[in-house]
Amino acid sequence: MDSLLAQTYSDFELVISDNASTDGTEAIYRAYAAADDRVRYYRNDRNRGAVWNWDRVFELSGAEYFKWAAHDDLCAPDYIERCVEILDRDPSVVLCYSETVIIDEHGKRVRPYIDRCNNIGSPTPHERFQDLIQNLGLSNPMFGLVRAKALRMTPVVSNYIGSDMVLLAELALLGKFHRIPEYLFFRRDHPEKSDRANPTLEELAVWYRPENKGSVQLRNLRLFLEYLASIRRARIGSCQKALSYMHMAKWLRWELKEISAECASALKQILSRSGKRKSFRAVR
């Protein structure tokens, strides 16, 4: 909160969606809202999951540009100002972010993050798309500044694991990304981060949305289908779409072994559950 409110660019609204917290979060953020009229605090009546909450803050926002901010990350004081300058200057850029430093739970710098996406500023949509699906590691661009108009052309964050990667790939089809070559974003790595606190796909799916409990997860197959859907939705020429589909054919070859394994695992889960239900009916 403090790193956001201390930004040199001060003309923004800060929307907080409290996902039914049970600690002291509500009191803390209500105090911030009372002290700074840029802060708008909303509290959910129950835990609706991370996906709903991510989408909710975007729905509640009304500015030309939008930025997600995780509670545990930090931004340099001029982060927003630098991103606004780029978006104002170049309308072909849909998302601006910076180089990233990994910090620990105490805020100590651990290491600079090596971003391997080097062609996301290409003027050609299929080249940007290829760069994202091949080279994206940590989804740091998710915490950049994005044009709200472009974001509204997508499903935003959806209820499946890895939907942030698909969102970024779809945005890359819509316009260029600009990475500021300075370390202005500090991403916290700690034991309670979502993928560590929820180490299995099933647990992570429940974190995405509580109603996912007990569902079978086909992560890579779902990603493949959603990447295809993002190409189909994109408002780009047929040639660019065809080249993007070709990149997905290569992606499928890379991931086919993993997809086959997860489908086999899912089938075992389904058969096991079916067997347990039959046993239960027989005993009853």
XYZ file of C-alpha atoms in Angstrom:
284
model
C 0.000 0.000 0.000
C 2.665 2.472 1.010
C 4.736 1.881 -2.130
C 1.648 2.528 -4.272
C 0.470 5.619 -2.434
C 4.004 7.046 -2.579
C 4.090 6.980 -6.402
C 5.376 10.151 -8.074
C 2.388 9.885 -10.421
C -0.462 10.567 -8.020
C -3.537 10.873 -10.270
C -4.962 7.396 -9.760
C -7.578 5.466 -7.818
C -6.583 2.490 -5.684
C -9.320 -0.149 -5.563
C -9.096 -2.734 -2.790
C -11.215 -5.884 -2.891
C -11.033 -7.651 0.478
C -11.869 -11.291 -0.188
C -13.606 -11.923 3.173
C -10.398 -11.710 5.218
C -10.504 -13.025 8.784
C -7.467 -11.195 10.185
C -6.876 -7.482 10.654
C -6.995 -6.640 6.955
C -10.333 -4.857 7.055
C -9.321 -2.417 9.792
C -6.006 -1.663 8.096
C -7.516 -0.860 4.707
C -10.454 1.083 6.098
C -7.896 3.290 7.853
C -6.087 3.837 4.533
C -9.387 4.686 2.823
C -10.263 7.186 5.544
C -6.867 8.882 5.254
C -6.582 9.047 1.432
C -9.536 9.694 -0.885
C -7.796 7.858 -3.728
C -8.378 4.584 -1.859
C -11.689 2.755 -2.420
C -12.300 -0.224 -0.152
C -14.747 -3.056 -0.917
C -15.318 -6.138 1.197
C -16.716 -9.400 -0.164
C -19.319 -11.274 1.862
C -17.440 -14.562 1.395
C -14.236 -15.888 -0.125
C -15.015 -16.084 -3.826
C -11.519 -17.117 -4.873
C -8.574 -15.349 -6.457
C -10.014 -15.282 -9.993
C -13.211 -13.511 -8.946
C -11.215 -11.027 -6.893
C -8.805 -10.206 -9.723
C -11.689 -9.597 -12.092
C -13.630 -7.649 -9.472
C -11.025 -4.921 -9.025
C -10.920 -4.403 -12.784
C -14.723 -4.149 -12.928
C -14.651 -1.531 -10.177
C -11.985 0.566 -11.891
C -12.795 3.375 -14.295
C -9.481 4.740 -15.536
C -7.933 4.600 -18.995
C -5.043 2.500 -17.681
C -5.169 -0.339 -15.176
C -2.679 -2.153 -12.967
C -3.054 -5.179 -10.723
C -1.059 -5.064 -7.487
C -0.458 -8.088 -5.268
C -0.417 -7.366 -1.546
C 3.141 -8.613 -1.082
C 4.997 -6.935 -3.986
C 6.582 -3.477 -4.157
C 6.985 -0.832 -6.836
C 9.656 1.856 -7.139
C 8.249 5.377 -6.593
C 8.361 6.228 -10.307
C 6.973 2.917 -11.610
C 3.543 4.220 -12.624
C 4.919 7.521 -13.930
C 7.368 5.766 -16.219
C 4.698 3.391 -17.534
C 2.213 6.208 -18.141
C 4.834 8.080 -20.166
C 5.250 5.095 -22.496
C 1.523 4.436 -22.955
C 0.796 8.119 -23.546
C 3.577 8.389 -26.109
C 2.972 5.192 -28.108
C -0.626 4.061 -28.755
C 0.614 0.789 -30.283
C 1.772 -0.347 -26.815
C -0.960 -2.109 -24.820
C 1.108 -3.005 -21.754
C 4.156 -1.491 -20.072
C 6.186 -3.046 -17.270
C 9.749 -2.977 -15.979
C 12.608 -5.276 -15.161
C 12.067 -7.234 -11.934
C 14.023 -7.908 -8.758
C 13.092 -10.895 -6.590
C 12.894 -10.043 -2.876
C 12.332 -12.275 0.156
C 9.677 -12.057 2.876
C 11.749 -9.400 4.677
C 12.163 -7.208 1.598
C 15.799 -8.180 1.072
C 16.912 -8.358 -2.560
C 17.569 -11.947 -3.614
C 18.424 -11.647 -7.316
C 17.457 -9.817 -10.500
C 14.969 -11.773 -12.560
C 16.071 -12.670 -16.092
C 13.174 -11.903 -18.444
C 13.581 -14.011 -21.585
C 10.810 -12.370 -23.586
C 12.825 -10.302 -26.050
C 10.439 -9.922 -28.977
C 7.283 -8.657 -27.260
C 7.854 -5.206 -28.728
C 7.669 -6.509 -32.289
C 5.182 -4.750 -34.596
C 4.027 -8.198 -35.753
C 1.299 -9.926 -33.647
C 2.289 -13.549 -34.273
C 5.906 -12.827 -33.303
C 4.821 -11.313 -29.987
C 2.512 -14.273 -29.388
C 5.295 -16.757 -30.121
C 7.644 -14.944 -27.766
C 5.127 -15.098 -24.908
C 4.185 -18.762 -25.229
C 7.813 -19.863 -25.620
C 9.692 -17.622 -23.207
C 7.389 -16.353 -20.455
C 8.589 -17.506 -17.056
C 7.170 -15.550 -14.146
C 4.156 -13.579 -15.293
C 5.614 -10.231 -14.212
C 3.888 -8.348 -17.067
C 0.602 -9.097 -15.247
C 1.625 -6.403 -12.769
C 2.416 -3.842 -15.435
C 0.231 -0.968 -16.604
C -2.242 -2.026 -19.297
C -4.736 -0.190 -21.468
C -8.174 -0.903 -19.992
C -9.687 -0.817 -23.490
C -7.479 -3.713 -24.580
C -8.138 -5.646 -21.379
C -11.890 -5.404 -21.973
C -11.406 -7.174 -25.311
C -10.334 -10.314 -23.412
C -12.021 -12.615 -20.848
C -9.596 -11.042 -18.315
C -8.590 -13.673 -15.687
C -10.506 -16.949 -16.037
C -11.177 -19.945 -13.830
C -8.338 -22.258 -14.820
C -4.712 -22.604 -13.774
C -2.424 -20.532 -15.987
C -5.126 -18.161 -17.224
C -2.745 -15.263 -16.583
C -0.389 -16.645 -19.250
C -3.198 -16.908 -21.769
C -4.341 -13.374 -20.962
C -0.853 -12.030 -21.606
C -0.600 -13.944 -24.884
C -3.948 -12.528 -26.004
C -2.895 -9.000 -25.087
C 0.301 -9.557 -27.080
C -1.858 -10.294 -30.126
C -3.635 -6.964 -29.595
C -0.547 -4.761 -29.248
C 3.063 -4.354 -28.269
C 4.548 -4.771 -24.795
C 7.211 -2.335 -23.590
C 9.678 -3.389 -20.898
C 11.413 -0.511 -19.133
C 15.102 -1.516 -18.849
C 15.343 -0.595 -15.179
C 14.520 -2.537 -12.028
C 11.339 -0.842 -10.802
C 9.273 -3.870 -9.735
C 10.098 -5.966 -6.674
C 8.391 -9.357 -6.620
C 8.270 -11.085 -3.272
C 9.177 -14.759 -3.037
C 8.128 -16.314 0.265
C 6.700 -19.562 1.714
C 3.105 -18.288 1.693
C 2.941 -17.271 -1.973
C 0.023 -18.899 -3.770
C 1.849 -21.678 -5.627
C 3.784 -22.710 -2.502
C 0.872 -22.499 -0.099
C -1.120 -24.594 -2.612
C 1.446 -27.111 -3.914
C -0.910 -29.467 -5.796
C -2.997 -28.612 -8.842
C -6.148 -29.463 -6.885
C -5.247 -27.075 -4.063
C -4.276 -24.330 -6.489
C -7.567 -24.765 -8.356
C -9.475 -24.287 -5.091
C -7.450 -21.132 -4.415
C -8.531 -19.912 -7.849
C -12.164 -20.660 -6.974
C -13.481 -22.602 -3.927
C -16.115 -24.336 -6.081
C -13.289 -26.148 -7.903
C -12.858 -28.543 -4.978
C -12.943 -32.115 -6.239
C -12.640 -31.165 -9.901
C -10.243 -32.966 -12.258
C -7.440 -30.714 -13.486
C -6.172 -30.927 -17.071
C -3.863 -27.935 -16.891
C -1.893 -28.216 -20.126
C -4.799 -29.408 -22.259
C -6.873 -26.481 -20.990
C -4.029 -24.076 -21.753
C -3.799 -25.405 -25.307
C -7.528 -24.945 -25.903
C -7.551 -21.481 -24.339
C -4.561 -20.314 -26.379
C -6.458 -21.386 -29.502
C -9.532 -19.488 -28.296
C -7.440 -16.366 -27.702
C -6.227 -16.460 -31.320
C -9.769 -16.918 -32.580
C -11.001 -13.885 -30.574
C -8.139 -11.570 -31.496
C -8.950 -8.759 -33.906
C -6.022 -9.415 -36.220
C -5.717 -10.427 -39.860
C -6.245 -13.992 -41.066
C -2.560 -14.365 -41.979
C -1.487 -13.409 -38.449
C -4.015 -15.850 -37.018
C -2.752 -18.660 -39.250
C 0.855 -18.045 -38.194
C -0.213 -17.954 -34.532
C -1.997 -21.310 -34.959
C 1.236 -22.694 -36.410
C 3.061 -21.624 -33.272
C 0.453 -23.497 -31.240
C 1.068 -26.641 -33.320
C 4.710 -26.452 -32.216
C 3.636 -25.770 -28.627
C 1.458 -28.898 -28.725
C 4.419 -31.020 -29.842
C 6.439 -29.703 -26.882
C 3.660 -30.394 -24.388
C 2.087 -33.544 -25.869
C 3.825 -35.922 -23.454
C 2.693 -33.840 -20.474
C -0.869 -33.591 -21.809
C -1.008 -37.366 -22.338
C 0.221 -37.979 -18.792
C -2.301 -35.619 -17.216
C -5.156 -37.125 -19.253
C -4.158 -40.612 -18.091
C -4.008 -39.383 -14.488
C -7.409 -37.712 -14.839
C -8.924 -40.931 -16.199
C -7.579 -42.853 -13.191
C -9.120 -40.289 -10.842
C -12.492 -40.541 -12.566
C -12.472 -44.352 -12.533
C -11.381 -44.404 -8.887
C -14.191 -42.061 -7.854
C -16.676 -44.092 -9.865
C -15.521 -47.272 -8.135
C -15.844 -45.700 -4.695
C -19.391 -44.539 -5.446
C -20.370 -48.061 -6.564
C -18.847 -49.557 -3.407
C -20.737 -47.041 -1.288
C -24.042 -47.922 -2.944
C -23.366 -51.657 -2.494
C -22.607 -51.277 1.220
C -25.588 -49.011 1.781
